[in-house]
mmCIF file of C-alpha atoms and ligand atoms in Angstrom:
data_model
loop_
_atom_site.group_PDB
_atom_site.id
_atom_site.type_symbol
_atom_site.label_atom_id
_atom_site.label_comp_id
_atom_site.label_asym_id
_atom_site.label_seq_id
_atom_site.Cartn_x
_atom_site.Cartn_y
_atom_site.Cartn_z
ATOM 1 C CA MET A 1 0.000 0.000 0.000
ATOM 2 C CA LEU A 2 1.390 3.419 -0.946
ATOM 3 C CA LEU A 3 0.890 6.238 1.553
ATOM 4 C CA LEU A 4 0.468 9.630 -0.129
ATOM 5 C CA ASP A 5 1.202 12.729 1.954
ATOM 6 C CA SER A 6 -1.201 15.145 0.144
ATOM 7 C CA ALA A 7 -1.876 18.684 1.424
ATOM 8 C CA PRO A 8 -5.326 18.588 3.128
ATOM 9 C CA ARG A 9 -5.052 15.310 5.050
ATOM 10 C CA ALA A 10 -1.378 15.425 6.157
ATOM 11 C CA THR A 11 -1.560 19.023 7.347
ATOM 12 C CA LEU A 12 -4.558 18.158 9.527
ATOM 13 C CA TRP A 13 -2.826 15.093 10.952
ATOM 14 C CA LEU A 14 0.631 16.543 11.689
ATOM 15 C CA PRO A 15 0.147 20.154 12.845
ATOM 16 C CA MET A 16 2.381 20.110 15.920
ATOM 17 C CA ALA A 17 5.205 18.096 14.400
ATOM 18 C CA ALA A 18 5.166 20.154 11.176
ATOM 19 C CA ALA A 19 5.164 23.497 13.005
ATOM 20 C CA SER A 20 8.030 22.653 15.361
ATOM 21 C CA LEU A 21 9.982 20.924 12.581
ATOM 22 C CA SER A 22 9.769 23.899 10.193
ATOM 23 C CA ALA A 23 10.706 26.227 13.098
ATOM 24 C CA SER A 24 13.734 24.065 13.849
ATOM 25 C CA LEU A 25 14.544 23.793 10.149
ATOM 26 C CA ALA A 26 14.213 27.585 9.721
ATOM 27 C CA VAL A 27 13.695 27.144 6.017
ATOM 28 C CA THR A 28 14.796 30.108 3.927
ATOM 29 C CA SER A 29 16.420 30.313 0.520
ATOM 30 C CA GLY A 30 20.130 29.476 0.908
ATOM 31 C CA SER A 31 19.589 26.838 3.566
ATOM 32 C CA GLN A 32 21.054 23.370 3.149
ATOM 33 C CA LEU A 33 18.801 20.357 2.835
ATOM 34 C CA ARG A 34 19.587 17.840 5.562
ATOM 35 C CA ASP A 35 17.821 14.701 6.695
ATOM 36 C CA SER A 36 17.418 13.507 10.277
ATOM 37 C CA HIS A 37 20.463 11.243 9.782
ATOM 38 C CA GLY A 38 22.677 14.249 9.193
ATOM 39 C CA ARG A 39 23.100 13.649 5.456
ATOM 40 C CA VAL A 40 23.271 16.752 3.236
ATOM 41 C CA ILE A 41 21.033 16.340 0.190
ATOM 42 C CA HIS A 42 22.459 18.127 -2.845
ATOM 43 C CA ASP A 43 21.470 15.828 -5.701
ATOM 44 C CA LEU A 44 17.988 15.957 -7.285
ATOM 45 C CA ARG A 45 16.790 13.482 -9.908
ATOM 46 C CA VAL A 46 13.782 14.637 -11.887
ATOM 47 C CA SER A 47 11.700 12.389 -14.088
ATOM 48 C CA ILE A 48 10.050 14.425 -16.838
ATOM 49 C CA THR A 49 8.079 11.503 -18.316
ATOM 50 C CA ASP A 50 7.416 7.840 -17.544
ATOM 51 C CA ARG A 51 6.944 7.078 -21.245
ATOM 52 C CA CYS A 52 9.682 4.959 -22.830
ATOM 53 C CA ASN A 53 10.389 3.664 -26.337
ATOM 54 C CA TYR A 54 12.243 0.591 -25.058
ATOM 55 C CA LYS A 55 10.944 -2.471 -23.171
ATOM 56 C CA CYS A 56 14.031 -3.626 -21.315
ATOM 57 C CA ILE A 57 13.329 -7.008 -19.747
ATOM 58 C CA TYR A 58 14.687 -6.050 -16.287
ATOM 59 C CA CYS A 59 12.532 -2.911 -16.182
ATOM 60 C CA ARG A 60 9.246 -3.233 -18.062
ATOM 61 C CA THR A 61 6.884 -6.071 -18.781
ATOM 62 C CA GLY A 62 6.103 -4.406 -22.096
ATOM 63 C CA GLU A 63 2.385 -4.581 -21.368
ATOM 64 C CA LEU A 64 2.121 -1.367 -19.365
ATOM 65 C CA GLY A 65 2.617 2.050 -20.957
ATOM 66 C CA ALA A 66 2.927 5.375 -19.158
ATOM 67 C CA LEU A 67 0.949 5.440 -15.908
ATOM 68 C CA TYR A 68 1.509 8.971 -14.601
ATOM 69 C CA PRO A 69 0.810 12.473 -15.933
ATOM 70 C CA GLU A 70 3.572 14.907 -16.898
ATOM 71 C CA LEU A 71 3.839 18.469 -15.668
ATOM 72 C CA GLU A 72 4.353 21.463 -17.906
ATOM 73 C CA ILE A 73 8.019 22.310 -18.526
ATOM 74 C CA GLU A 74 7.606 25.599 -16.614
ATOM 75 C CA GLU A 75 6.228 23.684 -13.634
ATOM 76 C CA TYR A 76 9.320 21.441 -13.458
ATOM 77 C CA TRP A 77 11.451 24.579 -13.735
ATOM 78 C CA ARG A 78 9.661 26.235 -10.820
ATOM 79 C CA LEU A 79 9.835 23.128 -8.601
ATOM 80 C CA ILE A 80 13.500 22.491 -9.422
ATOM 81 C CA GLY A 81 14.213 26.161 -8.682
ATOM 82 C CA LEU A 82 12.815 25.697 -5.168
ATOM 83 C CA PHE A 83 15.085 22.705 -4.532
ATOM 84 C CA VAL A 84 18.089 24.638 -5.885
ATOM 85 C CA SER A 85 17.291 27.563 -3.579
ATOM 86 C CA LEU A 86 17.541 25.072 -0.717
ATOM 87 C CA GLY A 87 21.010 23.866 -1.635
ATOM 88 C CA ILE A 88 20.653 21.373 -4.508
ATOM 89 C CA THR A 89 23.727 21.629 -6.778
ATOM 90 C CA LYS A 90 23.299 18.619 -9.060
ATOM 91 C CA VAL A 91 20.211 17.992 -11.206
ATOM 92 C CA ARG A 92 19.794 14.848 -13.281
ATOM 93 C CA LEU A 93 16.917 14.606 -15.788
ATOM 94 C CA THR A 94 15.524 11.101 -16.157
ATOM 95 C CA GLY A 95 12.431 9.170 -17.194
ATOM 96 C CA GLY A 96 11.078 6.799 -18.660
ATOM 97 C CA GLU A 97 13.003 8.196 -21.590
ATOM 98 C CA PRO A 98 13.564 11.969 -21.195
ATOM 99 C CA LEU A 99 14.543 12.524 -24.850
ATOM 100 C CA LEU A 100 10.926 11.751 -25.767
ATOM 101 C CA ARG A 101 9.781 14.825 -23.855
ATOM 102 C CA ARG A 102 8.797 17.859 -25.963
ATOM 103 C CA GLY A 103 10.315 21.043 -24.517
ATOM 104 C CA LEU A 104 13.384 19.248 -23.111
ATOM 105 C CA ILE A 105 15.860 21.608 -24.800
ATOM 106 C CA GLY A 106 13.987 24.618 -23.391
ATOM 107 C CA LEU A 107 14.063 23.112 -19.898
ATOM 108 C CA VAL A 108 17.814 22.462 -20.153
ATOM 109 C CA GLU A 109 18.359 26.089 -21.242
ATOM 110 C CA LYS A 110 16.367 27.344 -18.224
ATOM 111 C CA LEU A 111 18.226 25.061 -15.818
ATOM 112 C CA ALA A 112 21.588 26.016 -17.311
ATOM 113 C CA ALA A 113 20.748 29.652 -16.492
ATOM 114 C CA MET A 114 19.999 28.784 -12.861
ATOM 115 C CA ARG A 115 22.615 29.322 -10.149
ATOM 116 C CA THR A 116 23.209 27.384 -6.949
ATOM 117 C CA VAL A 117 23.067 29.152 -3.571
ATOM 118 C CA ALA A 118 26.842 29.587 -3.964
ATOM 119 C CA GLY A 119 26.275 31.333 -7.305
ATOM 120 C CA GLU A 120 27.694 28.446 -9.342
ATOM 121 C CA PRO A 121 26.102 26.845 -12.407
ATOM 122 C CA LEU A 122 24.255 23.609 -11.678
ATOM 123 C CA ASP A 123 25.886 20.279 -12.477
ATOM 124 C CA LEU A 124 23.341 19.301 -15.149
ATOM 125 C CA ALA A 125 23.189 15.689 -16.296
ATOM 126 C CA LEU A 126 20.728 13.402 -18.073
ATOM 127 C CA THR A 127 20.166 9.644 -18.241
ATOM 128 C CA THR A 128 18.906 8.219 -21.530
ATOM 129 C CA ASN A 129 18.566 4.956 -23.433
ATOM 130 C CA GLY A 130 20.405 6.729 -26.263
ATOM 131 C CA HIS A 131 17.874 5.981 -29.023
ATOM 132 C CA LEU A 132 17.360 9.681 -29.916
ATOM 133 C CA LEU A 133 20.791 10.879 -28.812
ATOM 134 C CA ASP A 134 22.400 11.013 -32.244
ATOM 135 C CA SER A 135 20.253 13.972 -33.295
ATOM 136 C CA LEU A 136 19.853 15.584 -29.851
ATOM 137 C CA ALA A 137 23.419 15.448 -28.452
ATOM 138 C CA GLY A 138 24.485 18.692 -30.165
ATOM 139 C CA PRO A 139 21.355 20.710 -29.234
ATOM 140 C CA LEU A 140 21.497 19.443 -25.620
ATOM 141 C CA LYS A 141 25.136 20.475 -25.279
ATOM 142 C CA ALA A 142 24.400 23.871 -26.849
ATOM 143 C CA ALA A 143 21.487 24.313 -24.402
ATOM 144 C CA GLY A 144 23.869 23.853 -21.477
ATOM 145 C CA LEU A 145 23.740 20.175 -20.568
ATOM 146 C CA ASN A 146 27.061 19.035 -19.036
ATOM 147 C CA ARG A 147 27.005 15.284 -19.454
ATOM 148 C CA VAL A 148 24.962 12.197 -20.214
ATOM 149 C CA THR A 149 24.687 8.657 -18.955
ATOM 150 C CA VAL A 150 23.524 6.102 -21.508
ATOM 151 C CA SER A 151 21.892 2.810 -20.518
ATOM 152 C CA MET A 152 23.512 0.022 -22.544
ATOM 153 C CA ASP A 153 23.316 -3.546 -21.284
ATOM 154 C CA ALA A 154 25.399 -5.443 -23.830
ATOM 155 C CA VAL A 155 28.198 -4.937 -26.357
ATOM 156 C CA ASP A 156 26.855 -7.849 -28.414
ATOM 157 C CA GLU A 157 24.095 -6.766 -30.828
ATOM 158 C CA ASP A 158 21.880 -9.838 -30.326
ATOM 159 C CA VAL A 159 22.129 -9.801 -26.544
ATOM 160 C CA PHE A 160 21.443 -6.043 -26.557
ATOM 161 C CA GLU A 161 18.303 -6.374 -28.649
ATOM 162 C CA ARG A 162 17.102 -9.387 -26.684
ATOM 163 C CA ILE A 163 17.174 -7.113 -23.614
ATOM 164 C CA THR A 164 15.671 -3.940 -25.141
ATOM 165 C CA ARG A 165 13.220 -5.899 -27.305
ATOM 166 C CA VAL A 166 13.717 -3.248 -30.032
ATOM 167 C CA LYS A 167 15.113 -4.321 -33.399
ATOM 168 C CA GLY A 168 17.986 -2.159 -34.711
ATOM 169 C CA SER A 169 18.473 -0.475 -31.324
ATOM 170 C CA PHE A 170 22.117 -1.545 -30.868
ATOM 171 C CA ARG A 171 23.576 0.430 -33.776
ATOM 172 C CA THR A 172 21.292 3.386 -33.043
ATOM 173 C CA VAL A 173 22.505 3.612 -29.447
ATOM 174 C CA LEU A 174 26.146 3.179 -30.450
ATOM 175 C CA GLY A 175 25.684 6.075 -32.868
ATOM 176 C CA GLY A 176 24.133 8.132 -30.065
ATOM 177 C CA ILE A 177 27.057 7.417 -27.735
ATOM 178 C CA ARG A 178 29.566 8.530 -30.341
ATOM 179 C CA ALA A 179 27.536 11.661 -31.112
ATOM 180 C CA ALA A 180 27.408 12.544 -27.396
ATOM 181 C CA ARG A 181 31.169 12.088 -27.084
ATOM 182 C CA ALA A 182 31.746 14.241 -30.178
ATOM 183 C CA ALA A 183 29.418 16.923 -28.756
ATOM 184 C CA GLY A 184 31.463 17.011 -25.536
ATOM 185 C CA LEU A 185 28.778 15.600 -23.195
ATOM 186 C CA THR A 186 31.528 14.117 -21.047
ATOM 187 C CA PRO A 187 32.570 12.317 -18.934
ATOM 188 C CA LEU A 188 30.275 9.950 -20.818
ATOM 189 C CA LYS A 189 29.027 7.134 -18.630
ATOM 190 C CA ILE A 190 27.501 3.860 -19.747
ATOM 191 C CA ASN A 191 25.182 2.095 -17.296
ATOM 192 C CA CYS A 192 24.895 -1.674 -17.661
ATOM 193 C CA VAL A 193 22.438 -3.526 -15.404
ATOM 194 C CA LEU A 194 23.772 -7.064 -14.981
ATOM 195 C CA LEU A 195 21.460 -10.058 -14.788
ATOM 196 C CA ARG A 196 22.890 -13.558 -14.310
ATOM 197 C CA GLY A 197 22.016 -15.734 -17.294
ATOM 198 C CA PHE A 198 21.054 -12.752 -19.482
ATOM 199 C CA ASN A 199 24.075 -10.508 -19.997
ATOM 200 C CA ASP A 200 26.702 -11.444 -17.416
ATOM 201 C CA ASP A 201 28.743 -12.816 -20.342
ATOM 202 C CA GLN A 202 29.193 -9.186 -21.443
ATOM 203 C CA ILE A 203 31.436 -8.153 -18.520
ATOM 204 C CA GLU A 204 34.805 -8.744 -20.187
ATOM 205 C CA GLY A 205 33.593 -7.217 -23.485
ATOM 206 C CA PHE A 206 32.491 -4.081 -21.647
ATOM 207 C CA ALA A 207 35.914 -3.747 -20.011
ATOM 208 C CA ARG A 208 37.410 -3.620 -23.511
ATOM 209 C CA PHE A 209 34.651 -1.261 -24.690
ATOM 210 C CA ALA A 210 35.465 1.206 -21.884
ATOM 211 C CA ARG A 211 39.066 1.368 -23.064
ATOM 212 C CA GLU A 212 38.360 1.436 -26.808
ATOM 213 C CA GLU A 213 35.485 3.971 -26.683
ATOM 214 C CA ASN A 214 36.990 6.087 -23.870
ATOM 215 C CA VAL A 215 33.770 5.943 -21.858
ATOM 216 C CA VAL A 216 33.185 5.078 -18.194
ATOM 217 C CA VAL A 217 31.313 1.773 -18.057
ATOM 218 C CA ARG A 218 29.385 1.243 -14.827
ATOM 219 C CA PHE A 219 28.011 -2.151 -13.937
ATOM 220 C CA ILE A 220 24.893 -1.964 -11.765
ATOM 221 C CA GLU A 221 23.649 -4.739 -9.512
ATOM 222 C CA PHE A 222 20.035 -5.496 -10.440
ATOM 223 C CA MET A 223 17.600 -4.055 -7.871
ATOM 224 C CA PRO A 224 14.033 -5.246 -7.191
ATOM 225 C CA LEU A 225 12.427 -2.267 -8.961
ATOM 226 C CA GLU A 226 11.119 -3.935 -12.099
ATOM 227 C CA GLU A 227 7.499 -3.911 -13.316
ATOM 228 C CA GLY A 228 7.318 -7.710 -13.396
ATOM 229 C CA ARG A 229 8.641 -10.344 -10.984
ATOM 230 C CA LEU A 230 12.073 -11.093 -12.415
ATOM 231 C CA TRP A 231 14.232 -10.162 -9.423
ATOM 232 C CA THR A 232 15.707 -12.860 -7.187
ATOM 233 C CA PRO A 233 18.919 -12.719 -5.084
ATOM 234 C CA GLU A 234 20.426 -15.351 -7.395
ATOM 235 C CA ILE A 235 20.026 -13.208 -10.526
ATOM 236 C CA VAL A 236 22.200 -10.464 -8.998
ATOM 237 C CA VAL A 237 25.861 -10.446 -10.102
ATOM 238 C CA PRO A 238 27.652 -8.979 -7.058
ATOM 239 C CA LEU A 239 30.563 -6.534 -7.111
ATOM 240 C CA LYS A 240 33.107 -9.106 -5.920
ATOM 241 C CA GLU A 241 32.250 -11.424 -8.803
ATOM 242 C CA ILE A 242 32.478 -8.644 -11.411
ATOM 243 C CA VAL A 243 35.927 -7.632 -10.139
ATOM 244 C CA ALA A 244 37.072 -11.269 -10.093
ATOM 245 C CA ARG A 245 35.879 -11.883 -13.655
ATOM 246 C CA ILE A 246 37.619 -8.829 -15.117
ATOM 247 C CA SER A 247 40.758 -9.545 -13.078
ATOM 248 C CA ARG A 248 41.144 -12.872 -14.866
ATOM 249 C CA THR A 249 42.334 -10.933 -17.961
ATOM 250 C CA GLN A 250 43.052 -7.391 -16.768
ATOM 251 C CA THR A 251 44.716 -5.819 -13.717
ATOM 252 C CA LEU A 252 42.235 -3.504 -12.005
ATOM 253 C CA VAL A 253 43.415 -0.579 -9.893
ATOM 254 C CA GLU A 254 40.816 0.895 -7.512
ATOM 255 C CA LEU A 255 40.427 4.683 -7.712
ATOM 256 C CA PRO A 256 39.408 6.908 -4.791
ATOM 257 C CA PRO A 257 35.815 8.227 -4.789
ATOM 258 C CA ARG A 258 35.450 11.802 -6.031
ATOM 259 C CA GLU A 259 32.972 12.526 -3.235
ATOM 260 C CA ALA A 260 31.563 10.601 -0.262
ATOM 261 C CA SER A 261 28.128 10.205 -1.861
ATOM 262 C CA GLU A 262 29.502 8.711 -5.093
ATOM 263 C CA THR A 263 27.490 5.549 -5.770
ATOM 264 C CA ALA A 264 30.074 3.740 -7.932
ATOM 265 C CA ARG A 265 33.291 2.041 -6.802
ATOM 266 C CA ARG A 266 35.764 3.181 -9.454
ATOM 267 C CA TYR A 267 38.560 1.224 -11.114
ATOM 268 C CA THR A 268 41.069 1.836 -13.863
ATOM 269 C CA PHE A 269 43.441 -0.614 -15.551
ATOM 270 C CA ALA A 270 47.170 -1.139 -14.967
ATOM 271 C CA ASP A 271 48.064 1.230 -17.844
ATOM 272 C CA GLY A 272 45.583 3.848 -16.699
ATOM 273 C CA VAL A 273 43.556 3.664 -19.920
ATOM 274 C CA GLY A 274 39.814 3.442 -19.376
ATOM 275 C CA GLU A 275 37.636 3.390 -16.296
ATOM 276 C CA ILE A 276 34.908 1.148 -14.989
ATOM 277 C CA GLY A 277 32.613 1.603 -12.039
ATOM 278 C CA ILE A 278 30.497 -0.821 -10.076
ATOM 279 C CA ILE A 279 27.276 0.332 -8.375
ATOM 280 C CA ALA A 280 26.483 -2.310 -5.764
ATOM 281 C CA PRO A 281 23.296 -1.332 -3.897
ATOM 282 C CA VAL A 282 22.518 -4.983 -3.081
ATOM 283 C CA SER A 283 25.858 -6.495 -1.995
ATOM 284 C CA GLN A 284 27.528 -3.281 -0.726
ATOM 285 C CA PRO A 285 24.821 -0.653 -0.025
ATOM 286 C CA PHE A 286 25.918 2.999 0.064
ATOM 287 C CA CYS A 287 22.863 4.491 1.767
ATOM 288 C CA GLY A 288 24.914 5.923 4.618
ATOM 289 C CA ALA A 289 26.243 8.705 2.405
ATOM 290 C CA CYS A 290 23.142 9.090 0.210
ATOM 291 C CA SER A 291 22.717 12.674 -1.026
ATOM 292 C CA ARG A 292 19.758 12.098 -3.375
ATOM 293 C CA VAL A 293 16.052 12.712 -3.546
ATOM 294 C CA ARG A 294 13.741 12.337 -6.526
ATOM 295 C CA LEU A 295 10.871 14.188 -8.135
ATOM 296 C CA THR A 296 8.561 11.984 -10.175
ATOM 297 C CA SER A 297 7.082 13.000 -13.527
ATOM 298 C CA ASP A 298 3.805 13.855 -11.773
ATOM 299 C CA GLY A 299 5.475 16.029 -9.144
ATOM 300 C CA LYS A 300 5.788 13.706 -6.149
ATOM 301 C CA ILE A 301 8.864 13.741 -3.923
ATOM 302 C CA ARG A 302 10.424 10.330 -3.278
ATOM 303 C CA THR A 303 13.059 10.612 -0.578
ATOM 304 C CA CYS A 304 14.420 7.162 -1.405
ATOM 305 C CA LEU A 305 14.256 4.885 -4.420
ATOM 306 C CA PHE A 306 12.538 2.333 -2.154
ATOM 307 C CA SER A 307 10.168 4.756 -0.422
ATOM 308 C CA GLN A 308 6.757 3.402 0.538
ATOM 309 C CA VAL A 309 5.486 6.970 0.909
ATOM 310 C CA GLU A 310 5.293 9.775 -1.688
ATOM 311 C CA HIS A 311 4.900 13.459 -1.027
ATOM 312 C CA ASP A 312 2.644 15.497 -3.295
ATOM 313 C CA LEU A 313 4.650 18.666 -3.895
ATOM 314 C CA TYR A 314 2.872 19.427 -7.167
ATOM 315 C CA GLY A 315 -0.523 19.059 -5.515
ATOM 316 C CA ARG A 316 0.438 21.751 -3.025
ATOM 317 C CA MET A 317 1.704 23.999 -5.797
ATOM 318 C CA ARG A 318 -1.553 23.500 -7.676
ATOM 319 C CA ALA A 319 -3.443 24.294 -4.472
ATOM 320 C CA GLY A 320 -1.756 27.701 -4.423
ATOM 321 C CA ALA A 321 1.016 27.236 -1.870
ATOM 322 C CA SER A 322 3.611 30.020 -1.873
ATOM 323 C CA ASP A 323 7.270 29.411 -2.600
ATOM 324 C CA ALA A 324 8.014 29.795 1.107
ATOM 325 C CA GLU A 325 5.374 27.196 1.995
ATOM 326 C CA LEU A 326 6.674 24.834 -0.699
ATOM 327 C CA ARG A 327 10.245 25.237 0.557
ATOM 328 C CA SER A 328 9.141 24.369 4.066
ATOM 329 C CA TYR A 329 7.328 21.349 2.754
ATOM 330 C CA ILE A 330 10.414 20.196 0.832
ATOM 331 C CA ALA A 331 12.674 20.643 3.868
ATOM 332 C CA ARG A 332 10.257 18.808 6.186
ATOM 333 C CA THR A 333 9.905 16.001 3.673
ATOM 334 C CA VAL A 334 13.651 15.622 3.139
ATOM 335 C CA HIS A 335 14.190 15.690 6.892
ATOM 336 C CA GLY A 336 12.131 12.498 7.083
ATOM 337 C CA LYS A 337 14.210 10.678 4.452
ATOM 338 C CA GLU A 338 14.613 6.931 5.052
ATOM 339 C CA ALA A 339 17.944 5.783 6.515
ATOM 340 C CA ARG A 340 18.426 3.028 3.939
ATOM 341 C CA HIS A 341 16.832 0.310 1.819
ATOM 342 C CA HIS A 342 16.069 -3.157 3.205
ATOM 343 C CA ILE A 343 16.613 -5.314 0.134
ATOM 344 C CA GLY A 344 16.914 -8.990 1.034
ATOM 345 C CA GLU A 345 15.729 -8.475 4.616
ATOM 346 C CA PRO A 346 12.637 -10.113 6.097
ATOM 347 C CA GLY A 347 9.672 -7.824 5.530
ATOM 348 C CA PHE A 348 11.292 -6.033 2.585
ATOM 349 C CA LEU A 349 8.557 -4.405 0.515
ATOM 350 C CA LYS A 350 9.037 -3.610 -3.166
ATOM 351 C CA PRO A 351 7.912 -0.028 -3.844
ATOM 352 C CA SER A 352 4.570 0.091 -5.646
ATOM 353 C CA ARG A 353 6.110 2.262 -8.356
ATOM 354 C CA SER A 354 8.691 0.541 -10.536
ATOM 355 C CA MET A 355 11.870 2.180 -11.769
ATOM 356 C CA VAL A 356 10.472 3.311 -15.138
ATOM 357 C CA HIS A 357 7.752 5.235 -13.249
ATOM 358 C CA ILE A 358 10.154 6.637 -10.633
ATOM 359 C CA GLY A 359 13.134 7.761 -12.715
ATOM 360 C CA GLY A 360 16.750 6.466 -12.485
HETATM 361 S S1 SF4 B 1 18.303 3.040 -1.525
HETATM 362 FE FE1 SF4 B 1 17.529 5.031 -0.867
HETATM 363 S S2 SF4 B 1 18.882 5.688 0.793
HETATM 364 FE FE2 SF4 B 1 19.899 4.008 -0.278
HETATM 365 S S3 SF4 B 1 21.214 5.013 -1.744
HETATM 366 FE FE3 SF4 B 1 19.270 4.565 -2.813
HETATM 367 S S4 SF4 B 1 18.013 6.383 -2.550
HETATM 368 FE FE4 SF4 B 1 19.707 6.512 -1.082
#
């Protein structure tokens, strides 16, 4: 069951707590967003659509389409602006597939013109399946986008298309990756979700690909966030195994994290050419340093990927809340962020929204 914290009911239920919390949070523009665990939240992921033109087997059943409405581009801009005024410095646009969204270039231009509380430009990134990247890489860069992450789950054409279930997608995505690199949307990261028995035979090929294409390949442990019921602990390829498999043919050298909240463990090769990363939320969770919150395509705040509760920020905006009231709501909501996920533990509950409807 999903609990929705929407304006009328929640306000009635939580007056005392809310009042004292916002007093203690003293929420004004320029504050820093912190949760009750002391983590500073500076990274916002915004889904601008839950539509997608791919049907990746570990994400979608292929039967369901988009389930949630999209806001107007200006409405995302206003909501993101509120988060930025509270200390967000990194914004990642996601989906579904964000390149499908009309008005994306305009939104990127608006966000590129925004400044953090320190007066710096935002760190503006986007995650895409790469299908439309060939034609959009140049315009996105010109609009002010800094970098892209492309989801690519195989370097073998057949395996790739078995996963995406879209004929011809492999060469299209490869073309998009090369166009993004040529446009300067770098460092260019490639995200590969590993599933045992589906694409774990691609690990060594991807290590070569990282070196040959000068991209950062990140292997991601499969999380129970799919539409269907594919996830089991056995299907997960853990970090230790990925390192061991690459080390059979290459010497890996671990690199230090760039910041505490970095999700990937980073490695280069003995000659320093190429980089891979491993994001291991299942075998080596990194929740302790989590700096992220999410805004769904329909304007709900999710304080954790595995939240069982959503917070209706857009509903409050539609109901006429002022910027000051919305900031207080954001700060209160972030303050209540979950400590961590509970994957694999007794009583673990899969969130009722799957990844394609949350945003990566
Ligand atoms: S599971 Fe939740 S708390 Fe953990 S890293 Fe992901 S978003 Fe952060």
